[in-house]
Short mmCIF file of C-alpha atoms and ligand atoms in Angstrom, two decimals:
data_model
loop_
_atom_site.label_atom_id
_atom_site.label_comp_id
_atom_site.label_asym_id
_atom_site.label_seq_id
_atom_site.Cartn_x
_atom_site.Cartn_y
_atom_site.Cartn_z
CA UNK A 188 28.63 18.23 -2.41
CA UNK A 189 28.88 14.52 -3.56
CA UNK A 190 27.02 11.82 -1.65
CA UNK A 191 29.24 8.83 -0.94
CA UNK A 192 27.26 6.94 1.84
CA UNK A 193 23.44 6.67 1.89
CA UNK A 194 21.81 5.38 5.15
CA UNK A 195 17.69 4.52 4.81
CA UNK A 196 15.95 3.81 8.40
CA UNK A 197 13.37 1.22 7.41
CA UNK A 198 14.29 -1.72 5.36
CA UNK A 199 10.34 -2.53 4.15
CA UNK A 200 7.98 -1.96 1.25
CA UNK A 201 9.68 1.27 0.50
CA UNK A 202 13.20 1.83 2.26
CA UNK A 203 13.57 -1.63 0.46
CA UNK A 204 13.07 -1.23 -2.94
CA UNK A 205 13.61 2.63 -3.24
CA UNK A 206 17.31 1.67 -1.92
CA UNK A 207 17.92 -1.22 -4.11
CA UNK A 208 17.27 1.25 -7.51
CA UNK A 209 19.43 4.03 -6.15
CA UNK A 210 22.27 1.56 -5.76
CA UNK A 211 21.70 0.05 -8.91
CA UNK A 212 21.77 3.53 -10.21
CA UNK A 213 24.36 4.94 -8.65
CA UNK A 214 27.23 2.61 -8.61
CA UNK A 215 29.73 4.55 -6.61
CA UNK A 216 27.65 5.13 -3.83
CA UNK A 217 27.35 3.14 -0.79
CA UNK A 218 23.69 2.28 0.71
CA UNK A 219 23.11 0.73 3.48
CA UNK A 220 19.09 -0.18 4.85
CA UNK A 221 18.99 -0.90 8.57
CA UNK A 222 15.48 -2.07 10.45
CA UNK A 223 15.19 -2.91 14.25
CA UNK A 224 13.23 -5.66 12.94
CA UNK A 225 16.13 -8.47 12.59
CA UNK A 226 14.17 -11.10 11.02
CA UNK A 227 13.50 -8.53 7.93
CA UNK A 228 17.24 -7.80 7.80
CA UNK A 229 17.99 -11.50 7.68
CA UNK A 230 15.72 -11.99 4.91
CA UNK A 231 17.09 -8.90 2.94
CA UNK A 232 20.37 -10.82 2.91
CA UNK A 233 19.31 -14.46 2.65
CA UNK A 234 21.36 -16.02 -0.11
CA UNK A 235 18.77 -17.12 -1.84
CA UNK A 236 17.37 -13.54 -3.20
CA UNK A 237 13.65 -15.15 -4.21
CA UNK A 238 13.46 -15.31 -0.30
CA UNK A 239 13.59 -11.25 0.15
CA UNK A 240 10.83 -10.31 2.54
CA UNK A 241 9.22 -8.13 -0.44
CA UNK A 242 7.84 -9.79 -3.55
CA UNK A 243 7.92 -6.91 -6.21
CA UNK A 244 8.49 -7.38 -9.97
CA UNK A 245 11.85 -7.45 -11.41
CA UNK A 246 13.36 -6.64 -7.46
CA UNK A 247 15.53 -9.52 -6.42
CA UNK A 248 17.70 -9.30 -10.18
CA UNK A 249 18.18 -5.52 -8.75
CA UNK A 250 18.77 -6.84 -5.15
CA UNK A 251 20.94 -9.65 -6.95
CA UNK A 252 22.97 -7.18 -8.38
CA UNK A 253 23.92 -4.99 -5.89
CA UNK A 254 23.77 -6.06 -2.74
CA UNK A 255 27.01 -6.39 -0.77
CA UNK A 256 29.01 -4.68 -3.76
CA UNK A 257 27.08 -0.69 -3.12
CA UNK A 258 23.69 -2.14 -1.25
CA UNK A 259 23.97 -3.32 2.36
CA UNK A 260 21.54 -4.43 4.72
CA UNK A 261 21.69 -4.35 8.71
CA UNK A 262 20.51 -3.97 11.71
CA UNK A 263 23.62 -1.71 13.10
CA UNK A 264 21.22 1.73 13.09
CA UNK A 265 23.64 3.69 15.11
CA UNK A 266 27.24 2.62 12.57
CA UNK A 267 24.77 3.25 8.98
CA UNK A 268 23.66 6.80 10.52
CA UNK A 269 27.27 8.03 11.51
CA UNK A 270 29.34 6.81 8.14
CA UNK A 271 25.94 8.28 6.30
CA UNK A 272 26.34 11.95 4.37
CA UNK A 273 22.52 11.83 3.82
CA UNK A 274 19.64 9.89 5.98
CA UNK A 275 16.33 8.91 4.57
CA UNK A 276 13.77 8.49 7.13
CA UNK A 277 11.40 5.54 5.70
CA UNK A 278 9.65 3.94 8.35
CA UNK A 279 5.78 3.50 9.16
CA UNK A 280 3.51 6.35 9.93
CA UNK A 281 0.23 4.51 10.76
CA UNK A 282 -2.71 6.05 12.23
CA UNK A 283 -2.46 7.06 15.78
CA UNK A 284 -4.42 3.72 17.70
CA UNK A 285 -4.08 6.02 20.78
CA UNK A 286 -4.47 9.23 22.74
CA UNK A 287 -4.96 12.47 20.53
CA UNK A 288 -5.84 12.01 17.19
CA UNK A 289 -6.65 8.51 17.77
CA UNK A 290 -8.20 6.83 14.59
CA UNK A 291 -6.87 9.64 12.46
CA UNK A 292 -3.45 11.45 13.25
CA UNK A 293 -0.62 10.05 11.51
CA UNK A 294 1.60 8.64 14.66
CA UNK A 295 5.27 9.77 14.35
CA UNK A 296 6.20 8.20 17.32
CA UNK A 297 8.72 6.07 14.80
CA UNK A 298 9.87 9.14 13.08
CA UNK A 299 10.80 11.03 16.20
CA UNK A 300 12.55 8.02 17.68
CA UNK A 301 14.86 8.41 14.30
CA UNK A 302 15.33 12.04 14.81
CA UNK A 303 16.95 11.89 18.36
CA UNK A 304 18.96 8.46 17.67
CA UNK A 305 20.70 10.42 14.43
CA UNK A 306 21.15 13.54 16.66
CA UNK A 307 22.78 11.38 19.39
CA UNK A 308 25.41 9.82 17.20
CA UNK A 309 25.96 12.07 14.26
CA UNK A 310 29.16 13.21 14.45
CA UNK A 311 29.29 15.33 11.57
CA UNK A 312 27.05 17.38 9.12
CA UNK A 313 24.61 15.44 7.40
CA UNK A 314 21.33 15.57 5.24
CA UNK A 315 18.39 14.56 6.38
CA UNK A 316 15.58 12.85 4.01
CA UNK A 317 12.03 12.58 5.00
CA UNK A 318 10.63 9.22 2.94
CA UNK A 319 7.79 8.44 4.53
CA UNK A 320 4.25 10.19 4.48
CA UNK A 321 4.07 12.55 6.61
CA UNK A 322 1.61 15.00 7.77
CA UNK A 323 2.69 18.56 6.36
CA UNK A 324 4.74 20.69 8.25
CA UNK A 325 6.92 17.62 9.97
CA UNK A 326 10.13 18.60 8.93
CA UNK A 327 9.69 22.03 11.78
CA UNK A 328 9.50 19.26 14.53
CA UNK A 329 12.39 17.08 12.78
CA UNK A 330 14.44 20.45 12.63
CA UNK A 331 13.49 21.01 16.18
CA UNK A 332 14.62 18.23 17.74
CA UNK A 333 17.61 18.07 14.98
CA UNK A 334 18.90 21.33 16.17
CA UNK A 335 18.65 21.12 20.20
CA UNK A 336 21.18 18.19 20.60
CA UNK A 337 23.90 20.79 21.31
CA UNK A 338 26.91 19.03 19.89
CA UNK A 339 27.10 21.86 16.71
CA UNK A 340 26.18 19.14 13.94
CA UNK A 341 24.45 21.14 11.52
CA UNK A 342 21.20 19.08 9.22
CA UNK A 343 19.47 20.13 6.31
CA UNK A 344 15.99 18.46 6.08
CA UNK A 345 14.37 17.56 2.42
CA UNK A 346 11.21 16.21 2.01
CA UNK A 347 11.44 13.78 -0.73
CA UNK A 348 7.68 11.62 -0.80
CA UNK A 349 7.85 8.21 -2.48
CA UNK A 350 5.08 7.56 -5.36
CA UNK A 351 5.67 3.87 -6.02
CA UNK A 352 2.85 2.02 -5.98
CA UNK A 353 3.08 -2.04 -5.07
CA UNK A 354 2.82 -4.09 -7.70
CA UNK A 355 5.04 -1.93 -10.08
CA UNK A 356 7.70 -0.60 -7.44
CA UNK A 357 10.06 -1.59 -9.83
CA UNK A 358 8.61 -0.26 -13.01
CA UNK A 359 7.55 2.88 -11.04
CA UNK A 360 11.15 3.64 -9.86
CA UNK A 361 12.81 3.24 -12.61
CA UNK A 362 10.23 5.93 -14.75
CA UNK A 363 8.97 7.94 -12.10
CA UNK A 364 6.21 10.43 -13.47
CA UNK A 365 8.03 12.97 -11.43
CA UNK A 366 10.44 12.89 -8.04
CA UNK A 367 9.33 15.76 -5.81
CA UNK A 368 11.79 17.33 -3.34
CA UNK A 369 11.15 20.14 -1.33
CA UNK A 370 13.68 21.57 1.08
CA UNK A 371 14.88 25.59 2.33
CA UNK A 372 15.31 26.67 -1.07
CA UNK A 373 16.19 30.36 0.82
CA UNK A 374 19.36 29.08 1.90
CA UNK A 375 23.20 28.25 -0.12
CA UNK A 376 22.81 25.45 2.69
CA UNK A 377 19.51 24.38 1.82
CA UNK A 378 19.61 24.86 -1.91
CA UNK A 379 22.96 22.19 -1.49
CA UNK A 380 21.88 19.55 0.01
CA UNK A 381 18.44 19.92 -2.48
CA UNK A 382 20.93 19.92 -4.86
CA UNK A 383 23.09 16.61 -3.76
CA UNK A 384 19.79 14.68 -4.15
CA UNK A 385 19.00 16.04 -6.97
CA UNK A 386 22.09 14.70 -8.56
CA UNK A 387 21.31 11.20 -7.05
CA UNK A 388 17.85 11.21 -9.16
CA UNK A 389 19.58 12.44 -12.33
CA UNK A 390 22.01 9.67 -12.51
CA UNK A 391 18.48 7.86 -14.27
CA UNK A 392 15.68 10.24 -13.96
CA UNK A 393 15.38 13.01 -17.02
CA UNK A 394 16.05 16.54 -14.84
CA UNK A 395 12.94 18.05 -16.49
CA UNK A 396 11.30 15.41 -14.28
CA UNK A 397 12.87 16.61 -11.39
CA UNK A 398 10.69 19.20 -9.72
CA UNK A 399 12.47 21.25 -6.49
CA UNK A 400 9.66 23.09 -4.15
CA UNK A 401 10.03 24.44 -0.88
CA UNK A 402 9.78 21.66 1.99
CA UNK A 403 5.53 22.31 3.13
CA UNK A 404 4.62 21.94 -0.44
CA UNK A 405 6.42 18.86 -1.26
CA UNK A 406 4.72 17.41 1.84
CA UNK A 407 1.42 18.69 1.32
CA UNK A 408 1.83 17.45 -2.15
CA UNK A 409 2.66 13.16 -1.31
CA UNK A 410 -0.76 13.68 1.04
CA UNK A 411 -2.47 15.14 -1.72
CA UNK A 412 -1.44 12.64 -4.42
CA UNK A 413 -2.67 10.10 -2.53
CA UNK A 414 -5.93 11.82 -1.76
CA UNK A 415 -6.76 12.49 -5.34
CA UNK A 416 -6.11 8.83 -7.11
CA UNK A 417 -8.45 7.41 -3.69
CA UNK A 418 -11.37 9.74 -4.69
CA UNK A 419 -11.22 8.74 -8.34
CA UNK A 420 -11.86 5.05 -6.91
CA UNK A 421 -14.88 5.90 -4.31
CA UNK A 422 -15.86 8.09 -7.40
CA UNK A 423 -15.79 5.45 -9.80
CA UNK A 424 -17.46 2.82 -7.03
CA UNK A 425 -20.56 5.40 -5.89
CA UNK A 426 -21.32 5.05 -9.64
CA UNK A 427 -20.86 0.96 -9.70
CA UNK A 428 -23.42 1.19 -7.37
CA UNK A 429 -26.18 3.45 -9.42
CA UNK A 430 -25.18 1.18 -12.44
CA UNK A 431 -26.11 -1.63 -10.88
CA UNK A 432 -29.15 -0.43 -10.13
CA UNK A 433 -29.99 1.24 -13.74
CA UNK A 434 -28.78 -1.44 -16.04
CA UNK A 435 -25.74 0.60 -17.13
CA UNK A 436 -21.98 -0.98 -16.80
CA UNK A 437 -19.52 0.96 -14.62
CA UNK A 438 -16.64 -0.19 -17.19
CA UNK A 439 -18.92 1.28 -20.07
CA UNK A 440 -19.16 4.45 -18.04
CA UNK A 441 -15.27 4.77 -16.85
CA UNK A 442 -14.45 4.13 -20.14
CA UNK A 443 -16.71 7.11 -21.34
CA UNK A 444 -15.66 9.38 -19.03
CA UNK A 445 -11.90 8.68 -19.23
CA UNK A 446 -11.71 9.40 -22.83
CA UNK A 447 -12.00 12.72 -21.98
CA UNK A 448 -8.87 13.83 -21.60
CA UNK A 449 -9.33 16.35 -18.72
CA UNK A 450 -10.33 12.87 -17.35
CA UNK A 451 -8.00 10.76 -18.05
CA UNK A 452 -8.54 6.77 -17.86
CA UNK A 453 -6.67 5.84 -14.99
CA UNK A 454 -7.98 4.41 -11.66
CA UNK A 455 -11.62 4.71 -12.79
CA UNK A 456 -11.70 0.48 -12.34
CA UNK A 457 -14.63 0.16 -10.15
CA UNK A 458 -13.82 -2.57 -7.42
CA UNK A 459 -14.48 -4.31 -3.83
CA UNK A 460 -13.16 -1.06 -2.43
CA UNK A 461 -9.20 0.30 -2.07
CA UNK A 462 -7.24 -1.25 0.01
CA UNK A 463 -3.21 -0.84 0.71
CA UNK A 464 -1.23 0.54 3.64
CA UNK A 465 -1.79 4.88 2.74
CA UNK A 466 -4.62 5.46 0.77
CA UNK A 467 -6.88 5.38 3.92
CA UNK A 468 -4.53 6.33 6.70
CA UNK A 469 -3.35 9.08 4.48
CA UNK A 470 -6.65 10.90 4.16
CA UNK A 471 -7.52 10.27 7.50
CA UNK A 472 -4.45 12.59 8.10
CA UNK A 473 -5.59 15.13 6.01
CA UNK A 474 -8.66 15.02 7.36
CA UNK A 475 -7.13 15.50 10.90
CA UNK A 476 -4.65 17.81 9.46
CA UNK A 477 -7.85 20.20 8.64
CA UNK A 478 -10.23 19.79 11.03
CA UNK A 479 -6.87 21.09 13.70
CA UNK A 480 -7.13 24.40 11.30
CA UNK A 481 -10.60 24.41 12.29
CA UNK A 482 -10.98 23.86 8.11
CA UNK A 483 -14.16 21.31 8.70
CA UNK A 484 -15.52 21.85 5.25
CA UNK A 485 -12.14 20.42 3.49
CA UNK A 486 -12.39 17.88 6.61
CA UNK A 487 -15.61 16.37 5.59
CA UNK A 488 -14.88 17.12 1.85
CA UNK A 489 -12.22 14.61 1.97
CA UNK A 490 -13.60 11.99 4.88
CA UNK A 491 -16.49 11.32 2.05
CA UNK A 492 -13.57 9.47 0.35
CA UNK A 493 -12.96 6.69 3.25
CA UNK A 494 -16.72 6.72 3.90
CA UNK A 495 -17.52 5.97 0.58
CA UNK A 496 -14.52 3.14 0.76
CA UNK A 497 -16.49 1.88 4.17
CA UNK A 498 -19.49 1.41 2.62
CA UNK A 499 -18.37 -0.51 -0.73
CA UNK A 500 -17.02 -2.91 1.09
CA UNK A 501 -19.60 -3.81 3.40
CA UNK A 502 -22.30 -4.12 0.43
CA UNK A 503 -20.35 -6.43 -1.23
CA UNK A 504 -20.25 -8.09 1.54
CA UNK A 505 -23.69 -8.09 2.67
CA UNK A 506 -25.00 -8.66 -1.25
CA UNK A 507 -23.47 -12.13 -0.76
CA UNK A 508 -25.46 -13.00 2.33
CA UNK A 509 -28.66 -11.14 0.44
CA UNK A 510 -27.65 -13.06 -2.43
CA UNK A 511 -27.63 -16.43 -0.60
CA UNK A 512 -31.22 -16.21 0.51
CA UNK A 513 -30.61 -14.02 3.44
CA UNK A 514 -27.81 -16.54 5.31
CA UNK A 515 -24.43 -18.00 4.79
CA UNK A 516 -24.54 -19.68 8.48
CA UNK A 517 -21.99 -22.41 7.97
CA UNK A 518 -21.71 -22.34 4.15
CA UNK A 519 -18.58 -22.41 2.87
CA UNK A 520 -17.18 -19.22 0.85
CA UNK A 521 -14.01 -19.16 -1.47
CA UNK A 522 -12.41 -15.79 -1.16
CA UNK A 523 -10.20 -15.51 -4.06
CA UNK A 524 -7.39 -13.61 -3.15
CA UNK A 525 -6.46 -11.42 -0.28
CA UNK A 526 -3.31 -9.13 -1.25
CA UNK A 527 -4.69 -5.86 -1.45
CA UNK A 528 -3.92 -5.91 -5.24
CA UNK A 529 -2.25 -8.29 -7.89
CA UNK A 530 1.20 -8.53 -8.27
CA UNK A 531 2.29 -7.84 -4.00
CA UNK A 532 2.06 -9.94 -0.99
CA UNK A 533 1.28 -6.48 0.88
CA UNK A 534 -2.27 -7.20 2.66
CA UNK A 535 -2.60 -3.84 5.10
CA UNK A 536 -6.28 -2.10 4.91
CA UNK A 537 -7.07 -5.04 1.65
CA UNK A 538 -11.00 -5.44 1.01
CA UNK A 539 -9.99 -9.22 1.90
CA UNK A 540 -10.57 -8.80 5.28
CA UNK A 541 -13.00 -6.74 6.16
CA UNK A 542 -15.42 -8.67 3.50
CA UNK A 543 -14.04 -11.80 5.49
CA UNK A 544 -14.90 -10.50 9.09
CA UNK A 545 -18.49 -9.47 7.48
CA UNK A 546 -19.11 -13.30 6.59
CA UNK A 547 -17.56 -14.37 9.92
CA UNK A 548 -20.55 -12.25 11.76
CA UNK A 549 -22.88 -13.88 9.63
CA UNK A 550 -21.00 -17.12 10.28
CA UNK A 551 -20.12 -18.16 7.51
CA UNK A 552 -17.39 -20.78 6.57
CA UNK A 553 -14.42 -19.33 4.95
CA UNK A 554 -11.51 -20.91 2.57
CA UNK A 555 -8.76 -18.91 1.24
CA UNK A 556 -6.79 -18.80 -1.32
CA UNK A 557 -3.71 -16.19 -2.45
CA UNK A 558 -0.59 -16.84 -4.66
CA UNK A 559 1.46 -15.06 -2.83
CA UNK A 560 0.41 -14.56 0.82
CA UNK A 561 0.18 -17.51 3.38
CA UNK A 562 -1.81 -18.86 6.42
CA UNK A 563 -0.02 -16.83 8.95
CA UNK A 564 -0.54 -13.48 7.23
CA UNK A 565 -4.39 -14.19 6.92
CA UNK A 566 -4.94 -15.30 10.48
CA UNK A 567 -3.11 -12.48 11.75
CA UNK A 568 -4.83 -9.97 9.82
CA UNK A 569 -8.14 -11.65 10.89
CA UNK A 570 -7.00 -11.30 14.68
CA UNK A 571 -5.40 -8.12 14.46
CA UNK A 572 -9.52 -6.63 14.07
CA UNK A 573 -9.88 -8.02 17.60
CA UNK A 574 -13.67 -9.38 16.13
CA UNK A 575 -13.40 -12.65 16.85
CA UNK A 576 -11.26 -14.90 18.85
CA UNK A 577 -8.34 -16.70 17.60
CA UNK A 578 -9.54 -19.99 17.96
CA UNK A 579 -12.89 -18.75 16.35
CA UNK A 580 -10.65 -17.39 13.51
CA UNK A 581 -8.67 -20.74 13.21
CA UNK A 582 -11.91 -22.66 12.91
CA UNK A 583 -13.64 -21.28 10.75
CA UNK A 584 -11.19 -19.45 8.25
CA UNK A 585 -8.93 -22.04 6.52
CA UNK A 586 -6.02 -21.03 4.02
CA UNK A 587 -5.39 -23.48 1.23
CA UNK A 588 -2.34 -23.55 -2.00
CA UNK A 589 -4.80 -23.65 -5.02
CA UNK A 590 -7.88 -21.43 -6.06
CA UNK A 591 -9.38 -25.28 -6.88
CA UNK A 592 -9.31 -26.62 -3.17
CA UNK A 593 -10.76 -23.04 -2.30
CA UNK A 594 -13.69 -23.26 -4.62
CA UNK A 595 -14.09 -27.28 -4.09
CA UNK A 596 -17.55 -27.83 -2.53
CA UNK A 597 -18.18 -23.91 -2.12
CA UNK A 598 -21.71 -22.26 -1.56
CA UNK A 599 -20.48 -19.38 -3.63
CA UNK A 600 -16.93 -17.50 -4.41
CA UNK A 601 -15.61 -14.09 -4.20
CA UNK A 602 -12.98 -13.18 -5.94
CA UNK A 603 -11.29 -10.00 -4.24
CA UNK A 604 -7.74 -9.67 -5.67
CA UNK A 605 -7.47 -9.59 -9.64
CA UNK A 606 -4.59 -12.19 -9.81
CA UNK A 607 -4.31 -12.92 -13.48
CA UNK A 608 -4.19 -16.65 -12.34
CA UNK A 609 -8.13 -16.26 -11.24
CA UNK A 610 -8.91 -15.30 -15.13
CA UNK A 611 -7.55 -18.47 -16.91
CA UNK A 612 -8.70 -21.21 -14.21
CA UNK A 613 -10.68 -24.06 -15.44
CA UNK A 614 -14.03 -22.65 -14.18
CA UNK A 615 -16.12 -25.13 -16.12
CA UNK A 616 -14.29 -27.89 -13.96
CA UNK A 617 -14.46 -25.11 -10.94
CA UNK A 618 -18.23 -25.25 -11.51
CA UNK A 619 -18.94 -29.10 -11.22
CA UNK A 620 -17.46 -29.07 -7.98
CA UNK A 621 -18.87 -26.47 -5.94
CA UNK A 622 -22.56 -26.77 -4.49
CA UNK A 623 -25.80 -25.66 -6.95
CA UNK A 624 -26.49 -22.90 -7.75
CA UNK A 625 -23.36 -22.17 -7.47
CA UNK A 626 -22.56 -18.30 -7.46
CA UNK A 627 -19.55 -16.21 -8.49
CA UNK A 628 -18.96 -12.60 -6.76
CA UNK A 629 -16.66 -11.36 -9.09
CA UNK A 630 -15.01 -7.92 -6.24
CA UNK A 631 -12.71 -7.08 -9.15
CA UNK A 632 -14.30 -6.66 -12.90
CA UNK A 633 -11.81 -9.41 -13.63
CA UNK A 634 -14.13 -12.13 -15.23
CA UNK A 635 -16.38 -12.49 -18.36
CA UNK A 636 -19.76 -12.36 -17.35
CA UNK A 637 -21.37 -14.05 -20.48
CA UNK A 638 -18.52 -17.42 -20.65
CA UNK A 639 -19.31 -17.72 -16.64
CA UNK A 640 -23.12 -17.72 -16.68
CA UNK A 641 -22.63 -20.01 -20.06
CA UNK A 642 -21.32 -22.53 -17.88
CA UNK A 643 -24.22 -21.77 -15.04
CA UNK A 644 -22.41 -19.71 -13.07
CA UNK A 645 -25.22 -17.01 -10.43
CA UNK A 646 -22.76 -14.35 -11.57
CA UNK A 647 -23.02 -11.28 -10.11
CA UNK A 648 -19.86 -8.13 -11.00
CA UNK A 649 -19.85 -4.92 -9.09
CA UNK A 650 -21.15 -2.04 -11.04
CA UNK A 651 -23.34 -4.45 -13.68
N1 NAI B 865 3.87 1.44 1.08
C1 NAI B 865 4.30 1.81 -0.03
O1 NAI B 865 3.73 1.52 -1.19
C2 NAI B 865 4.33 3.08 0.44
C3 NAI B 865 4.22 3.94 1.42
N2 NAI B 865 5.03 4.92 1.48
C4 NAI B 865 4.97 5.77 3.33
O2 NAI B 865 6.47 5.52 3.01
C5 NAI B 865 6.98 5.14 4.66
C6 NAI B 865 7.38 3.52 5.01
O3 NAI B 865 6.38 2.67 4.44
P1 NAI B 865 6.46 1.09 4.28
O4 NAI B 865 7.65 0.87 3.82
O5 NAI B 865 5.12 0.52 3.67
O6 NAI B 865 6.34 0.87 5.55
P2 NAI B 865 6.95 -0.75 6.23
O7 NAI B 865 6.30 -0.80 7.80
O8 NAI B 865 6.83 -1.60 5.02
O9 NAI B 865 8.41 -0.38 6.81
C7 NAI B 865 8.70 0.73 7.55
C8 NAI B 865 10.54 -0.20 8.90
O10 NAI B 865 10.44 0.63 9.31
C9 NAI B 865 11.06 0.23 10.69
N3 NAI B 865 11.58 0.87 12.19
C10 NAI B 865 10.58 2.22 12.40
N4 NAI B 865 11.14 2.60 12.80
C11 NAI B 865 12.01 2.52 13.45
C12 NAI B 865 13.58 2.79 13.53
N5 NAI B 865 13.32 3.70 14.55
N6 NAI B 865 14.65 2.27 13.48
C13 NAI B 865 15.24 0.86 12.37
N7 NAI B 865 13.68 1.11 12.04
C14 NAI B 865 12.48 1.22 12.26
C15 NAI B 865 10.05 -0.86 11.24
O11 NAI B 865 10.84 -1.73 11.57
C16 NAI B 865 10.07 -1.32 9.13
O12 NAI B 865 10.60 -2.66 9.12
C17 NAI B 865 5.68 4.93 5.26
O13 NAI B 865 5.64 6.76 5.71
C18 NAI B 865 4.26 5.13 4.05
O14 NAI B 865 3.12 5.84 3.98
C19 NAI B 865 5.05 6.17 0.56
C20 NAI B 865 5.29 5.62 -0.82
C21 NAI B 865 4.40 4.58 -1.07
O1 UGA B 866 1.46 6.31 -0.54
C1 UGA B 866 1.31 5.12 -1.15
O2 UGA B 866 1.52 4.27 -0.48
C2 UGA B 866 1.02 4.55 -2.51
O3 UGA B 866 -0.28 4.30 -2.33
C3 UGA B 866 -0.74 4.14 -3.89
O4 UGA B 866 -0.13 3.26 -4.29
P1 UGA B 866 -0.72 1.91 -3.40
O5 UGA B 866 -1.66 1.56 -2.74
O6 UGA B 866 0.53 0.71 -3.44
O7 UGA B 866 -1.43 0.94 -4.83
P2 UGA B 866 -2.45 1.57 -5.86
O8 UGA B 866 -2.33 1.24 -7.24
O9 UGA B 866 -2.67 2.15 -5.79
O10 UGA B 866 -3.94 0.59 -5.34
C4 UGA B 866 -4.59 0.85 -3.97
C5 UGA B 866 -6.08 0.70 -3.87
O11 UGA B 866 -7.10 1.03 -4.86
C6 UGA B 866 -6.91 -0.44 -5.78
N1 UGA B 866 -7.77 0.60 -6.69
C7 UGA B 866 -6.56 1.38 -7.71
C8 UGA B 866 -6.61 2.05 -8.53
C9 UGA B 866 -8.40 1.70 -9.91
O12 UGA B 866 -8.26 1.82 -10.26
N2 UGA B 866 -9.27 0.89 -8.84
C10 UGA B 866 -8.97 0.54 -7.69
O13 UGA B 866 -9.76 -0.22 -6.89
C11 UGA B 866 -6.25 -1.60 -5.72
O14 UGA B 866 -6.64 -2.65 -5.81
C12 UGA B 866 -5.80 -0.98 -4.75
O15 UGA B 866 -6.33 -1.75 -3.25
C13 UGA B 866 -0.65 4.83 -5.23
O16 UGA B 866 -1.11 4.52 -6.35
C14 UGA B 866 0.96 5.30 -4.91
O17 UGA B 866 1.09 6.26 -5.51
C15 UGA B 866 1.53 6.16 -3.62
O18 UGA B 866 3.00 6.14 -3.19
#
């Protein structure tokens, strides 16, 4: 089966970049990305490609090349569903904030809405691809909804989780470690659908890197991959605290451990805590699934990864307060970096939000600078926590447009995102413009201790 028209529901961090790369690599396939968010679609269609809603290195060039050739962004969801042979569902699946499973389970209401809309609109057979990260066995629920419309249309459901990381999305999509496709391997129709999706990816991914499995393995592999990655960060962060107590240095420990080829060097960078929209939500989802099967030990095991991460954010903030003579009330603290990692404008679950909230509880005056995050986003992130009134947040948190401005007259600086430009700052000048003693807290192990101490900073870094 040759796919001619692809529709992707959800023009977010996954749908946008993924479809842009598919369109670039498969010029004979028309790819339409749809979303109910009109503002987002308008931004994807902005004549100036630098204004597309997601910042990812290399993405605007691809959009420039493929947009209006075979890559389209639209709010007309029904038309795109109708036309498509293959529909990717790439909508958000956040942690539930209400009802059963509140605070743990994935909220699948947007997934279900998509399924119902597809069922209503579809007039010919279609392949449905789960691109969103979903609890294992979601495909069964989707199938149930799709197969019960009574209009005789046949659907094949595939699971094709996405492994891209933000900030390196284009690179990850162009050269993925693997592409995972789960489907109904027991029927000819299932196999044909899988083959159709394999062929799309085979336009640029070597066949040996395209893995096909049964649908449940594919769904569960995605949650497992994120849990393993987050676990590595929590493991090294746990060691960072022990390093601080013992005189060991977490970077040296990570290097020594990571050089064992069985462990490997990646994802062992101690930090103020992992953020991002997925690690926490996917682990909580995994914990919830384990609990629903009565696997309490399995659930407890994975929950520790989150407990450790929360502890890391809290102890970083607490250390600032303790070091500044047990009070930051009325003191100016500069926060360098708001995004959850460098090279992205995404702030979801960023450690900076929680550190700032902690400092606000202690009545600090906070000044934030991030090269890619605007003030409205910073305020929205803090307001979302509902721990301080909107007025208080706007009064006590200022967002400025340069690191130098943020640090001027500050009592302390906290580096919370590893943006390259923070390494290049004129730290001597920064020091001169601060109140003394000038405290510098490095939550990313970004800065050189010796040079900062030579300038005169009181320097604190995670894990040393
Ligand atoms: N952000 C990331 O780096 C990664 C995310 N994922 C997974 O991919 C999924 C999507 O994540 P993001 O792209 O980050 O989310 P996002 O929130 O950036 O984008 C989702 C989009 O879907 C749209 N949407 C929701 N319901 C809709 C409907 N019924 N019809 C049309 N549009 C609708 C929303 O308006 C939103 O623009 C999630 O399940 C996430 O876990 C997987 C790998 C990486
Ligand atoms: O499902 C998802 O959403 C994605 O989640 C992560 O990608 P992402 O969250 O974009 O970014 P990561 O590079 O994994 O970083 C996550 C967080 O961990 C932190 N981190 C990462 C690595 C490390 O060694 N130390 C560390 O503190 C980062 O700073 C960041 O806050 C995974 O890496 C992707 O494979 C996955 O597709």
